Every structure is written in C-alpha cells, then in structure tokens.
Coordinates of C-alpha atoms in Angstrom, one line a residue:
X28 CA -78.7 63.9 -129.4
X29 CA -82.3 64.3 -130.8
X30 CA -81.5 62.0 -133.6
X31 CA -80.0 59.4 -131.2
X32 CA -83.0 59.6 -128.9
X33 CA -85.4 59.3 -131.8
X34 CA -83.6 56.2 -133.1
X35 CA -83.7 54.7 -129.6
X36 CA -87.4 55.1 -129.6
X37 CA -88.1 53.4 -132.9
X38 CA -85.5 50.6 -132.6
X39 CA -86.4 47.0 -132.0
X40 CA -86.4 46.0 -128.3
X41 CA -83.4 44.0 -127.1
X42 CA -83.6 40.3 -126.8
X43 CA -86.7 38.3 -127.8
X44 CA -89.3 35.9 -126.4
X45 CA -88.0 33.6 -123.7
X46 CA -86.9 30.2 -125.0
X47 CA -89.1 27.6 -123.4
X48 CA -88.9 24.8 -126.0
X49 CA -87.1 21.6 -125.1
X50 CA -84.4 19.9 -127.3
X51 CA -85.3 17.5 -130.1
X52 CA -83.4 14.8 -132.0
X53 CA -83.4 16.2 -135.5
X54 CA -81.4 13.3 -137.1
X55 CA -79.6 10.1 -136.2
X56 CA -77.3 7.5 -137.5
X57 CA -78.3 4.8 -138.2
X58 CA -81.5 6.2 -139.6
X59 CA -84.5 4.8 -137.7
X60 CA -85.7 1.3 -138.8
X61 CA -82.4 0.6 -140.7
X62 CA -81.7 -3.1 -141.1
X63 CA -78.4 -5.0 -141.8
X64 CA -76.4 -2.4 -139.7
X65 CA -72.7 -3.3 -139.4
X66 CA -71.8 -4.9 -136.1
X67 CA -68.9 -2.4 -135.5
X68 CA -70.8 0.8 -135.0
X69 CA -70.6 4.4 -133.8
X70 CA -74.2 5.6 -133.5
X71 CA -75.0 9.4 -133.6
X72 CA -77.7 11.7 -132.3
X73 CA -78.0 15.3 -133.6
X74 CA -79.9 17.7 -131.4
X75 CA -81.9 20.8 -132.4
X76 CA -80.0 23.0 -129.9
X77 CA -77.3 23.0 -127.3
X78 CA -78.1 20.5 -124.6
X79 CA -77.0 19.7 -121.1
X80 CA -74.7 16.8 -121.6
X81 CA -75.2 15.2 -118.2
X82 CA -79.0 15.3 -118.4
X83 CA -79.0 13.7 -121.9
X84 CA -76.6 11.0 -120.8
X85 CA -78.8 10.3 -117.7
X86 CA -81.9 10.1 -119.9
X87 CA -80.4 7.7 -122.5
X88 CA -81.5 4.1 -122.4
X89 CA -80.2 1.4 -124.7
X90 CA -81.3 -2.1 -125.4
X91 CA -79.5 -4.4 -125.4
X92 CA -77.6 -2.5 -122.7
X93 CA -73.9 -2.2 -123.5
X94 CA -73.2 -1.8 -119.8
X95 CA -69.9 0.0 -119.4
X96 CA -68.8 -0.8 -122.9
X97 CA -70.0 2.5 -124.4
X98 CA -68.3 5.8 -124.7
X99 CA -69.9 9.3 -125.2
X100 CA -68.2 11.8 -127.5
X101 CA -69.7 15.3 -127.8
X102 CA -69.0 17.8 -130.6
X103 CA -71.4 20.8 -130.8
X104 CA -75.0 19.6 -130.8
X105 CA -73.9 16.1 -131.8
X106 CA -73.4 13.0 -129.6
X107 CA -71.5 10.0 -130.8
X108 CA -72.3 6.7 -129.0
X109 CA -69.2 4.5 -129.5
X110 CA -69.9 0.8 -129.0
X111 CA -66.6 -0.7 -127.8
X112 CA -67.8 -4.3 -128.6
X113 CA -69.3 -5.7 -131.7
X114 CA -73.1 -5.7 -131.8
X115 CA -74.9 -9.0 -131.5
X116 CA -76.0 -10.8 -134.7
X117 CA -79.6 -10.5 -136.0
X118 CA -80.6 -8.3 -133.1
X119 CA -82.8 -5.2 -132.9
X120 CA -81.1 -2.3 -131.0
X121 CA -83.1 0.5 -129.4
X122 CA -81.7 3.9 -128.3
X123 CA -84.2 5.9 -126.3
X124 CA -83.7 9.6 -125.2
X125 CA -86.1 10.2 -122.3
X126 CA -88.3 13.2 -121.6
X127 CA -86.0 14.6 -118.9
X128 CA -83.2 15.4 -121.3
X129 CA -82.7 19.2 -121.0
X130 CA -81.2 22.0 -123.1
X131 CA -78.6 24.4 -121.6
X132 CA -81.5 26.6 -120.3
X133 CA -83.0 23.7 -118.4
X134 CA -86.0 23.1 -120.7
X135 CA -86.9 19.4 -120.7
X136 CA -87.6 17.5 -123.9
X137 CA -91.0 16.5 -122.5
X138 CA -91.3 13.5 -124.9
X139 CA -89.3 10.3 -125.5
X140 CA -87.4 9.9 -128.8
X141 CA -86.7 6.3 -129.9
X142 CA -84.3 5.2 -132.6
X143 CA -84.3 1.5 -133.6
X144 CA -82.1 -0.4 -136.0
X145 CA -81.2 -4.0 -136.6
X146 CA -78.0 -6.0 -137.3
X147 CA -80.3 -8.5 -139.1
X148 CA -82.8 -8.4 -141.9
X149 CA -85.8 -7.5 -139.7
X150 CA -86.7 -5.3 -136.8
X151 CA -88.7 -6.4 -133.7
X152 CA -92.1 -4.7 -133.7
X153 CA -93.6 -5.7 -130.3
X154 CA -95.1 -2.9 -128.3
X155 CA -96.7 -2.0 -124.9
X156 CA -98.7 1.1 -124.1
X157 CA -99.5 2.4 -120.6
X158 CA -99.7 5.3 -118.1
X159 CA -98.9 6.2 -114.6
X160 CA -101.3 8.1 -112.3
X161 CA -101.1 10.4 -109.2
X162 CA -97.5 11.5 -109.9
X163 CA -96.6 15.2 -109.7
X164 CA -93.6 14.9 -112.1
X165 CA -94.3 11.9 -114.4
X166 CA -91.1 12.6 -116.4
X167 CA -89.1 11.5 -113.4
X168 CA -90.6 8.0 -113.6
X169 CA -88.8 5.2 -115.6
X170 CA -90.6 2.1 -116.9
X171 CA -88.6 -1.1 -117.0
X172 CA -89.5 -4.2 -119.0
X173 CA -88.1 -7.6 -118.1
X174 CA -88.2 -10.4 -120.7
X175 CA -89.5 -13.5 -118.8
X176 CA -87.5 -16.6 -119.7
X177 CA -88.5 -20.0 -118.2
X178 CA -89.2 -19.8 -114.4
X179 CA -86.9 -16.8 -113.8
X180 CA -88.5 -14.1 -111.7
X181 CA -87.0 -10.6 -112.3
X182 CA -85.8 -8.7 -109.2
X183 CA -85.5 -5.0 -110.0
X184 CA -83.2 -4.6 -106.9
X185 CA -80.4 -6.6 -108.6
X186 CA -81.5 -7.2 -112.2
X187 CA -81.2 -4.6 -114.9
X188 CA -84.2 -4.4 -117.3
X189 CA -84.0 -5.6 -120.9
X190 CA -85.8 -2.3 -122.0
X191 CA -86.1 1.0 -120.2
X192 CA -87.7 4.4 -121.0
X193 CA -89.0 7.5 -119.3
X194 CA -92.6 8.5 -119.0
X195 CA -93.7 11.5 -120.9
X196 CA -95.1 14.7 -119.5
X197 CA -98.6 13.5 -120.3
X198 CA -98.1 10.6 -117.9
X199 CA -98.1 8.0 -120.7
X200 CA -95.5 5.8 -122.2
X201 CA -95.0 3.6 -125.3
X202 CA -92.6 0.7 -125.6
X203 CA -91.8 -0.1 -129.2
X204 CA -89.4 -2.5 -130.9
X205 CA -89.7 -5.2 -128.3
X206 CA -88.8 -8.8 -129.0
X207 CA -91.8 -11.2 -129.0
X208 CA -92.4 -12.9 -125.7
X209 CA -93.7 -12.4 -122.2
X210 CA -92.7 -9.4 -120.0
X211 CA -93.0 -8.2 -116.5
X212 CA -93.0 -4.4 -116.3
X213 CA -92.3 -2.0 -113.4
X214 CA -92.6 1.8 -113.0
X215 CA -89.8 3.2 -110.8
X216 CA -88.8 6.7 -109.6
X217 CA -85.1 5.9 -110.3
X218 CA -83.8 8.9 -108.3
X219 CA -80.1 8.0 -108.8
X220 CA -80.4 6.8 -112.4
X221 CA -78.6 3.6 -111.8
X222 CA -81.2 1.3 -113.4
X223 CA -81.8 -0.6 -110.1
X224 CA -84.5 -0.2 -107.5
X225 CA -83.6 1.0 -104.0
X226 CA -86.6 0.0 -101.9
X227 CA -85.7 2.4 -99.0
X228 CA -85.6 5.5 -101.2
X229 CA -87.5 4.9 -104.4
X230 CA -91.3 4.3 -104.9
X231 CA -92.2 1.5 -107.3
X232 CA -95.4 0.7 -109.4
X233 CA -96.4 -3.0 -109.5
X234 CA -98.0 -4.1 -112.8
X235 CA -101.6 -5.4 -112.9
X236 CA -100.4 -8.4 -114.9
X237 CA -97.6 -9.7 -117.1
X238 CA -98.0 -8.9 -120.8
X239 CA -97.3 -10.9 -124.0
X240 CA -96.1 -8.9 -127.0
X241 CA -95.8 -9.6 -130.6
X242 CA -95.8 -7.8 -133.9
X243 CA -99.6 -7.6 -133.9
X244 CA -100.2 -7.2 -130.1
X245 CA -100.2 -4.0 -128.1
X246 CA -101.2 -4.8 -124.5
X247 CA -101.6 -2.0 -121.9
X248 CA -100.5 -1.4 -118.3
X249 CA -101.5 1.1 -115.6
X250 CA -99.4 2.1 -112.6
X251 CA -99.5 3.9 -109.3
X252 CA -96.3 4.2 -107.3
X253 CA -95.7 3.6 -103.6
X254 CA -92.9 2.7 -101.2
X255 CA -92.5 -1.0 -101.0
X256 CA -89.6 -1.5 -98.5
X257 CA -89.6 -5.0 -97.0
X258 CA -87.6 -3.8 -94.0
X259 CA -89.7 -2.5 -91.1
X260 CA -89.7 1.3 -90.5
X261 CA -87.2 2.7 -88.0
X262 CA -87.2 5.6 -85.7
X263 CA -85.0 8.4 -87.1
X264 CA -85.4 11.3 -84.7
X265 CA -87.2 12.6 -81.6
X266 CA -87.8 16.3 -81.0
X267 CA -89.5 17.9 -77.9
X268 CA -91.8 20.6 -79.4
X269 CA -93.0 21.6 -75.9
X270 CA -93.9 19.9 -72.6
X271 CA -97.2 18.7 -74.2
X272 CA -95.8 17.5 -77.5
X273 CA -93.1 15.2 -78.9
X274 CA -92.4 15.1 -82.6
X275 CA -91.4 11.7 -84.0
X276 CA -89.8 11.1 -87.4
X277 CA -89.8 7.6 -88.9
X278 CA -87.8 6.3 -91.8
X279 CA -90.8 6.4 -94.0
X280 CA -94.5 7.2 -93.9
X281 CA -96.6 5.1 -91.5
X282 CA -100.4 5.2 -91.1
X283 CA -100.4 4.1 -87.4
X284 CA -98.1 5.1 -84.6
X285 CA -98.3 4.8 -80.7
X286 CA -95.9 6.4 -78.2
X287 CA -94.9 5.7 -74.6
X288 CA -92.7 7.8 -72.3
X289 CA -90.6 6.8 -69.3
X290 CA -88.5 9.3 -67.3
X291 CA -85.1 8.8 -65.7
X292 CA -86.9 8.5 -62.4
X293 CA -89.3 5.8 -63.6
X294 CA -92.3 8.0 -64.3
X295 CA -94.3 6.3 -67.0
X296 CA -96.7 8.3 -69.2
X297 CA -99.0 6.9 -71.9
X298 CA -100.0 8.6 -75.1
X299 CA -103.1 10.8 -75.1
X300 CA -103.2 11.5 -78.8
X301 CA -101.1 11.3 -82.0
X302 CA -101.6 12.2 -85.6
X303 CA -99.4 12.8 -88.7
X304 CA -98.0 16.3 -89.3
X305 CA -99.3 18.1 -92.4
X306 CA -95.8 17.9 -93.9
X307 CA -96.2 14.1 -94.3
X308 CA -96.9 10.9 -92.4
X309 CA -93.3 10.2 -91.7
X310 CA -93.5 13.0 -89.0
X311 CA -95.9 12.3 -86.2
X312 CA -97.1 14.7 -83.5
X313 CA -97.4 12.7 -80.3
X314 CA -99.0 14.1 -77.1
X315 CA -98.4 12.5 -73.7
X316 CA -101.3 12.3 -71.1
X317 CA -99.3 14.5 -68.7
X318 CA -96.7 17.3 -69.4
X319 CA -93.1 16.1 -69.7
X320 CA -90.8 17.4 -67.0
X321 CA -87.2 18.5 -67.6
X322 CA -84.7 15.6 -67.8
X323 CA -83.9 12.5 -69.8
X324 CA -86.9 10.5 -71.3
X325 CA -86.9 7.1 -72.9
X326 CA -89.5 7.1 -75.7
X327 CA -90.8 3.9 -77.3
X328 CA -92.9 4.1 -80.5
X329 CA -94.7 1.3 -82.2
X330 CA -96.8 1.2 -85.3
X331 CA -97.5 -0.4 -88.7
X332 CA -96.6 0.7 -92.2
X333 CA -98.8 0.6 -95.4
X334 CA -97.6 -3.0 -96.1
X335 CA -98.8 -4.2 -92.7
X336 CA -95.3 -4.5 -91.3
X337 CA -95.2 -3.8 -87.5
X338 CA -92.3 -2.1 -85.8
X339 CA -91.2 -1.0 -82.4
X340 CA -88.3 1.3 -81.7
X341 CA -86.8 3.1 -78.6
X342 CA -84.7 6.2 -78.2
X343 CA -83.9 8.8 -75.6
X344 CA -84.4 12.5 -75.6
X345 CA -83.4 15.3 -73.1
X346 CA -86.6 17.3 -72.5
X347 CA -86.4 20.9 -71.4
X348 CA -90.1 21.1 -70.5
X349 CA -90.7 24.1 -72.9
X350 CA -94.0 25.8 -72.4
X351 CA -96.7 25.6 -75.0
X352 CA -97.4 29.3 -76.0
X353 CA -99.6 28.8 -79.1
X354 CA -103.4 28.8 -79.4
X355 CA -105.0 25.7 -81.0
X356 CA -105.9 26.0 -84.7
X357 CA -109.0 24.6 -86.3
X358 CA -110.0 23.5 -89.8
X359 CA -113.3 22.1 -90.8
X360 CA -114.8 19.6 -93.3
X361 CA -116.7 21.0 -95.2
X362 CA -114.2 23.9 -95.3
X363 CA -115.3 27.4 -94.6
X364 CA -117.0 29.0 -97.7
X365 CA -116.9 25.7 -99.5
X366 CA -119.8 24.5 -101.7
X367 CA -120.5 20.8 -101.3
X368 CA -122.3 18.6 -103.9
X369 CA -124.4 16.7 -101.3
X370 CA -125.5 17.7 -97.8
X371 CA -123.0 16.3 -95.3
X372 CA -124.2 14.0 -92.5
X373 CA -121.9 15.9 -90.0
X374 CA -119.5 18.8 -89.9
X375 CA -116.0 17.7 -88.8
X376 CA -113.9 19.9 -86.6
X377 CA -110.2 19.2 -86.7
X378 CA -107.6 20.7 -84.4
X379 CA -103.8 20.8 -84.6
X380 CA -103.5 19.6 -81.0
X381 CA -105.7 17.9 -78.4
X382 CA -108.5 20.1 -77.0
X383 CA -111.2 19.9 -74.4
X384 CA -114.4 21.7 -73.6
X385 CA -114.3 24.1 -70.7
X386 CA -117.2 23.2 -68.5
X387 CA -117.1 26.6 -66.7
X388 CA -117.4 28.7 -69.9
X389 CA -120.8 29.1 -71.7
X390 CA -121.0 26.7 -74.6
X391 CA -123.7 26.5 -77.3
X392 CA -123.1 24.9 -80.7
X393 CA -125.7 26.5 -82.9
X394 CA -126.3 25.5 -86.5
X395 CA -128.6 27.2 -88.9
X396 CA -129.6 26.2 -92.5
X397 CA -130.9 28.8 -94.9
X398 CA -131.7 31.8 -92.6
X399 CA -130.4 32.6 -89.1
X400 CA -133.8 31.7 -87.7
X401 CA -133.8 28.1 -89.3
X402 CA -132.1 26.4 -86.3
X403 CA -130.9 22.8 -86.6
X404 CA -130.6 20.8 -83.5
X405 CA -127.1 19.3 -83.3
X406 CA -125.1 17.0 -81.0
X407 CA -121.4 17.1 -80.4
X408 CA -119.6 13.7 -80.9
X409 CA -115.9 13.6 -79.8
X410 CA -114.1 11.0 -82.0
X411 CA -110.7 11.7 -80.4
X412 CA -109.0 14.6 -78.6
X413 CA -108.3 16.5 -81.9
X414 CA -111.4 15.5 -84.0
X415 CA -115.0 16.4 -83.2
X416 CA -118.2 15.9 -85.2
X417 CA -121.1 18.3 -85.1
X418 CA -124.1 16.0 -86.1
X419 CA -127.4 17.6 -87.1
X420 CA -130.5 15.8 -85.8
X421 CA -132.3 16.2 -89.1
X422 CA -130.7 16.0 -92.6
X423 CA -129.4 19.2 -94.1
X424 CA -131.1 20.4 -97.2
X425 CA -129.5 21.1 -100.6
X426 CA -129.3 24.6 -102.0
X427 CA -129.1 26.3 -98.6
X428 CA -126.2 27.9 -96.7
X429 CA -125.2 26.3 -93.4
X430 CA -123.7 28.2 -90.5
X431 CA -122.1 26.9 -87.3
X432 CA -121.5 29.2 -84.3
X433 CA -120.0 28.4 -81.0
X434 CA -118.1 30.1 -78.2
X435 CA -114.3 30.0 -79.0
X436 CA -113.5 30.5 -75.3
X437 CA -115.0 27.1 -74.4
X438 CA -112.4 25.1 -76.4
X439 CA -109.1 24.9 -74.7
X440 CA -105.8 23.0 -75.4
X441 CA -103.8 21.2 -72.8
X442 CA -102.0 24.4 -71.8
X443 CA -105.3 26.2 -71.3
X444 CA -105.1 28.4 -74.4
X445 CA -108.6 29.1 -75.9
X446 CA -109.4 28.6 -79.5
X447 CA -110.6 32.2 -79.8
X448 CA -111.8 34.9 -77.3
X449 CA -114.8 35.5 -79.5
X450 CA -117.6 33.5 -81.2
X451 CA -116.4 31.1 -83.9
X452 CA -118.4 31.4 -87.2
X453 CA -118.1 28.8 -90.0
X454 CA -120.3 28.9 -93.1
X455 CA -120.5 26.6 -96.1
X456 CA -123.0 25.9 -98.8
X457 CA -124.8 23.0 -100.4
X458 CA -125.2 23.2 -104.1
X459 CA -128.7 23.0 -105.5
X460 CA -129.5 19.8 -107.6
X461 CA -130.6 22.1 -110.4
X462 CA -127.1 23.5 -110.7
X463 CA -125.5 20.1 -111.2
X464 CA -125.5 17.3 -113.8
X465 CA -124.7 13.6 -113.9
X466 CA -123.2 10.9 -116.0
X467 CA -124.5 7.4 -117.0
X468 CA -122.7 4.9 -119.1
X469 CA -122.0 1.3 -120.0
X470 CA -118.8 -0.7 -119.3
X471 CA -118.2 -3.4 -121.8
X472 CA -115.7 -6.1 -120.7
X473 CA -115.6 -9.8 -120.4
X474 CA -114.3 -10.0 -116.8
X475 CA -117.0 -10.2 -114.2
X476 CA -115.9 -8.3 -111.0
X477 CA -116.9 -5.1 -109.1
X478 CA -115.7 -1.9 -110.8
X479 CA -114.9 1.3 -109.0
X480 CA -115.7 4.5 -110.9
X481 CA -114.1 7.9 -109.9
X482 CA -114.8 11.3 -111.4
X483 CA -111.6 13.4 -111.3
X484 CA -111.6 17.2 -111.5
X485 CA -108.3 18.8 -112.4
X486 CA -108.5 22.5 -111.6
X487 CA -104.8 23.0 -110.8
X488 CA -104.5 19.5 -109.4
X489 CA -106.4 16.2 -109.8
X490 CA -109.2 15.9 -107.2
X491 CA -111.7 13.1 -106.6
X492 CA -115.2 14.7 -106.7
X493 CA -117.4 11.5 -106.7
X494 CA -117.1 7.8 -106.8
X495 CA -119.3 4.7 -106.9
X496 CA -118.9 0.9 -107.1
X497 CA -120.9 -1.2 -109.5
X498 CA -121.2 -5.0 -108.8
X499 CA -120.1 -5.9 -112.3
X500 CA -119.8 -4.7 -116.0
X501 CA -122.7 -3.0 -117.6
X502 CA -124.5 0.1 -116.5
X503 CA -123.2 2.7 -114.1
X504 CA -124.1 6.2 -113.1
X505 CA -123.0 9.1 -110.9
X506 CA -125.4 12.0 -110.0
X507 CA -125.1 15.4 -108.5
X508 CA -121.8 16.4 -110.2
X509 CA -120.8 20.1 -110.1
X510 CA -120.5 21.8 -113.5
X511 CA -117.0 21.3 -115.0
X512 CA -114.6 19.1 -116.8
X513 CA -113.7 15.6 -115.5
X514 CA -111.7 12.5 -116.2
X515 CA -113.4 9.1 -115.7
X516 CA -111.3 6.5 -113.9
X517 CA -112.4 2.8 -113.8
X518 CA -110.7 0.3 -111.5
X519 CA -111.3 -3.4 -111.4
X520 CA -111.9 -4.0 -107.7
X521 CA -110.6 -7.5 -107.7
X522 CA -110.4 -7.8 -103.9
X523 CA -113.8 -6.1 -103.4
X524 CA -112.6 -3.5 -100.9
X525 CA -113.9 -0.4 -102.8
X526 CA -110.5 1.1 -103.2
X527 CA -107.4 0.7 -105.4
X528 CA -104.8 -1.9 -104.4
X529 CA -101.2 -1.2 -105.2
X530 CA -100.0 -4.8 -105.2
X531 CA -96.9 -6.0 -103.4
X532 CA -93.3 -7.0 -104.1
X533 CA -93.0 -9.4 -101.1
X534 CA -94.9 -11.8 -101.4
X535 CA -95.5 -10.7 -105.0
X536 CA -99.0 -9.7 -105.9
X537 CA -100.2 -7.8 -108.9
X538 CA -101.9 -4.4 -108.5
X539 CA -105.5 -3.7 -109.7
X540 CA -105.8 -2.5 -113.3
X541 CA -107.4 0.8 -114.0
X542 CA -108.4 2.8 -117.0
X543 CA -108.5 6.6 -117.3
X544 CA -110.5 8.3 -120.1
X545 CA -108.2 9.8 -122.7
X546 CA -110.5 12.8 -123.1
X547 CA -112.3 15.1 -120.6
X548 CA -116.0 14.8 -119.9
X549 CA -117.9 18.1 -119.7
X550 CA -120.8 18.1 -117.1
X551 CA -123.5 20.7 -117.5
X552 CA -126.3 21.8 -115.2
X553 CA -129.6 19.7 -115.5
X554 CA -128.0 17.4 -118.1
X555 CA -126.8 13.8 -118.1
X556 CA -123.7 12.8 -120.0
X557 CA -123.8 9.4 -121.7
X558 CA -120.7 7.4 -122.4
X559 CA -119.5 3.9 -123.5
X560 CA -116.3 2.4 -122.0
X561 CA -114.7 -0.5 -123.7
X562 CA -112.2 -2.5 -121.5
X563 CA -109.9 -4.8 -123.6
X564 CA -107.8 -7.2 -121.6
X565 CA -105.2 -7.7 -124.3
X566 CA -102.4 -8.8 -122.0

C-alpha cells in the first residue's frame, strides 16, 4: 500500500493541457500553384487533426463553383473533392477553406487557407485586400466578389459570386488568384451558408467602390454591415406589460416608432412616450397617455427604418389591465463613478419609464464641483418624459469631482412609485488635462473631401473615445485623450454629415470608405503623438 501511494504521488498527472488550436491544412493535391493540371481531377486536402466534417464542408469555397457537381469523400483526416465534370481549359481554380472550419473539439481554424492551381500554363494573380469593422464575430462574415462583365449588375439575392471566402478572426481578408478585370464585392453574414443574400435575415456590407484587379494591382475595400431589407418593417407581436406599458416587436430594428390605442368601446388613447428596449431596437416600450382598461384593444404603430422606409401596421391585443408594481430605474450620462475626458455641458438622467416631478414633495437638485461647499447653480430641462437634463449655469471645471443630489421621493412614475425613498447621490469625475495626452498628424491623399477621425479604445470592446472632422486632407489633431492604447479610424465623409454612411442596395449607392490603423497608438500623459497616414485610392 505504501509503495502504491508513493507511486501515485510521484506519477505524472492524468491528461494534459487543453487543446485549443484549430485545424490546419498540412498538404494538398494539387500542390499550390501547380499548372497544367489534368482536367479530370480529384483534389485532396489533408488536415492536421480530426475535423468536424460539416463545418469544413460549410467553410469550403471553390471558384469556379462546380455547383452540385462535386462530391466529398472523407477518410481519416483527409478530404477528397471529386469533380464530376471535366475542369475548364486554361482556367485558374481556387479552393478556399474558411476560418470557421472546426476540429472535433470545436476549435475554429481562425484563418483562411487557399489552394490554387491551373489547367493552363499560368495562374491568375489578381488580388484584393480589405477588412470589416464593428462585427463581434468576423469569422461569420463571407466576402463575395462578382466579376463585372459589360452592363451586368450583380444581384447577391439571386446571383452566386465568382469568388468567395471567409473573413479571418482579425477582421481582415485577402482575395488572391483573381482573374484580371473589374469586380463588385460584398460582405455578407451568410447565416444559412447558401451563397445567396437573404435581405430579411442577413446583414450586408456595401462596398465603397468597385475595384480593378490585375497581376500588379492590389486594391483595398472596407465594410460595415447592416440590414438592407427593401420591404417595409412589419409588426410581429404586441404584449401588454402592464396597464401603463405595451411592448411592440417589429420585424427588424427601427429608429422611430409611434403608437395609438383604440378600445372596443371606441376609447382612443394617444402615445405619451416610447423608446427602444435595451435588448434591441426591434422591441419598443410604448406608454399610452392613460392606463389601458381590461378588454380588446386595437393598436396601430407607425414608424421609419434606417433606410427611410415608412410603415404602418395594426393588430389587436386583449389587455388585462395589469398593475405596474415596479419602481422606476435611472441611469446617468456621465455614468456614476465615471471619469470623463472633458467637462460635460449637462448631466443626462435617463429613466426606464415615463416619470414626473411630484409638486407636493420637497425637490432640490443640488450640484457641487470639487468640495461639497462649491455649489453650482443648475436648471432642470425635461427633454421627454423619460429623459431629463441637469444643466449647470456655469461650465464645470476639469480635474474636479462632480456630485448631484436630489430627493428621490420627488420623482414618480405613472403608477405613483417613487424613484427612491431617500436622497439620490450621483458622482462622476473630470480628468485633469495634465493626466491626458493628444495626437496630431498629417493625412496624405489626392481626394479633397472632409475626413472624419475617430480614436477607438479596445478595453474588452471597441469604444469611440473622441472624434473630429477636418475639412480636407492635411493636418488633423485630437486633444485631451486619456492614457491608453488606441486605433485611429479615418472615414472620407463624402456626404458631409460627420458620420459614416453605409451605402444602399436600392437604389444602389456606395458606402463611404474608411481606413483603420494596422497598429495601436499609445497615448501618454502630457505628450503629443505624431503620425502620418497615407491614403492610396488604388481601386
């Protein structure tokens, strides 16, 4: 027993480090860049480890696409691609395994592997580089390149792309081995992997321009995705939350919505307030001017989507006149305990339901800056029933803590519930200029237009910290930046609205191009970072 226990103590622990590496293609047939390949072919990919067959097949893109004239045959870690038809003469073929191919443990490849060969004496060498932005899972995005021929306009709803690949985990992509010519490229979250765009369910990225590729040309593209459904939004569901609130779900996110309520007895009630739910702007919280009574109600909602499409829809709901039993909840901007880079012109109070001031309760909004004796005179500005602004009469100073106090009993919701039964205290800080740095630079480009500069921090997630618009190329600067690491994003503001434009499918309109710095910029206190940005329009 003693010997056995002793051996157990000194023996190697069972198992080993957890396998977190994705699969790789370790060899292929034909070997990459092989020419004069026979037109009757069985191609082969050999993987570094056992893989999930379905995920690999879903991530495989081939150009020219053999459509349904291809068979998969697996044996061990090897996949045979059996072309049932003869390959085309003098043609470059590209097999691409996307970044979402997984091993049997679910580890994704993370990068795209490309194998190209030719049935002729040369291989096409055209290429396009690019990236997608503001996507939580870039590997789920596919990029589709359509070869433009004559006056034909590609329609990703019905036309399969000439070339396809998946975006890498670093949000970048590289098309290689393209035939010379002009291309229109789209980025699509192809959720069902069918190679076609479903406008009602799949967001799409519109290119900033069409590109010309050749053996010595490598143009670039930048994408942001959004829903581009040409059909107007519809009303999907109504739910009575309580007698003061009706929740409305639309078929997709909308920035504007208005509701109207009519009872079975003809009682007509207008909307008092409405705003999107925190879960997303396809769910709206709508509050009638008066409580809903029990019975059948006809609800009409109207609004407008992000593409400017207006809609009106009507449905009925049986209300039970449920009582509202919850207190209102408040958030602020600046948030409590937050450190801002510049003194705000107002403190914004945002409630999760309409609220009012109780005229019978004592009310005193008191703001101090620095010490509790440094009182700042403020006025209350009510923007709408759920958003108030506390505006200081004199500008707040940097480097000092700011406190706001008011009686929580004086703020009541429609059911009469108070915000708090005690004093509300909210404190935030304003960074001292001596604790921050700045950046100045020069943008070199031939196109004269306004340019939007954004400093993006990525502590856990990408966040805009500061932005500015310059009237044209040349010098730019951003001051009062908190210490940290940033990416610089530059957008050509072609329509001069100081924001990024996604472009449109109907009628077709290109998006605005943007560049993101490949490396991070480190901002230090009391120091100004200098940079040079070269914008090459090699499209």
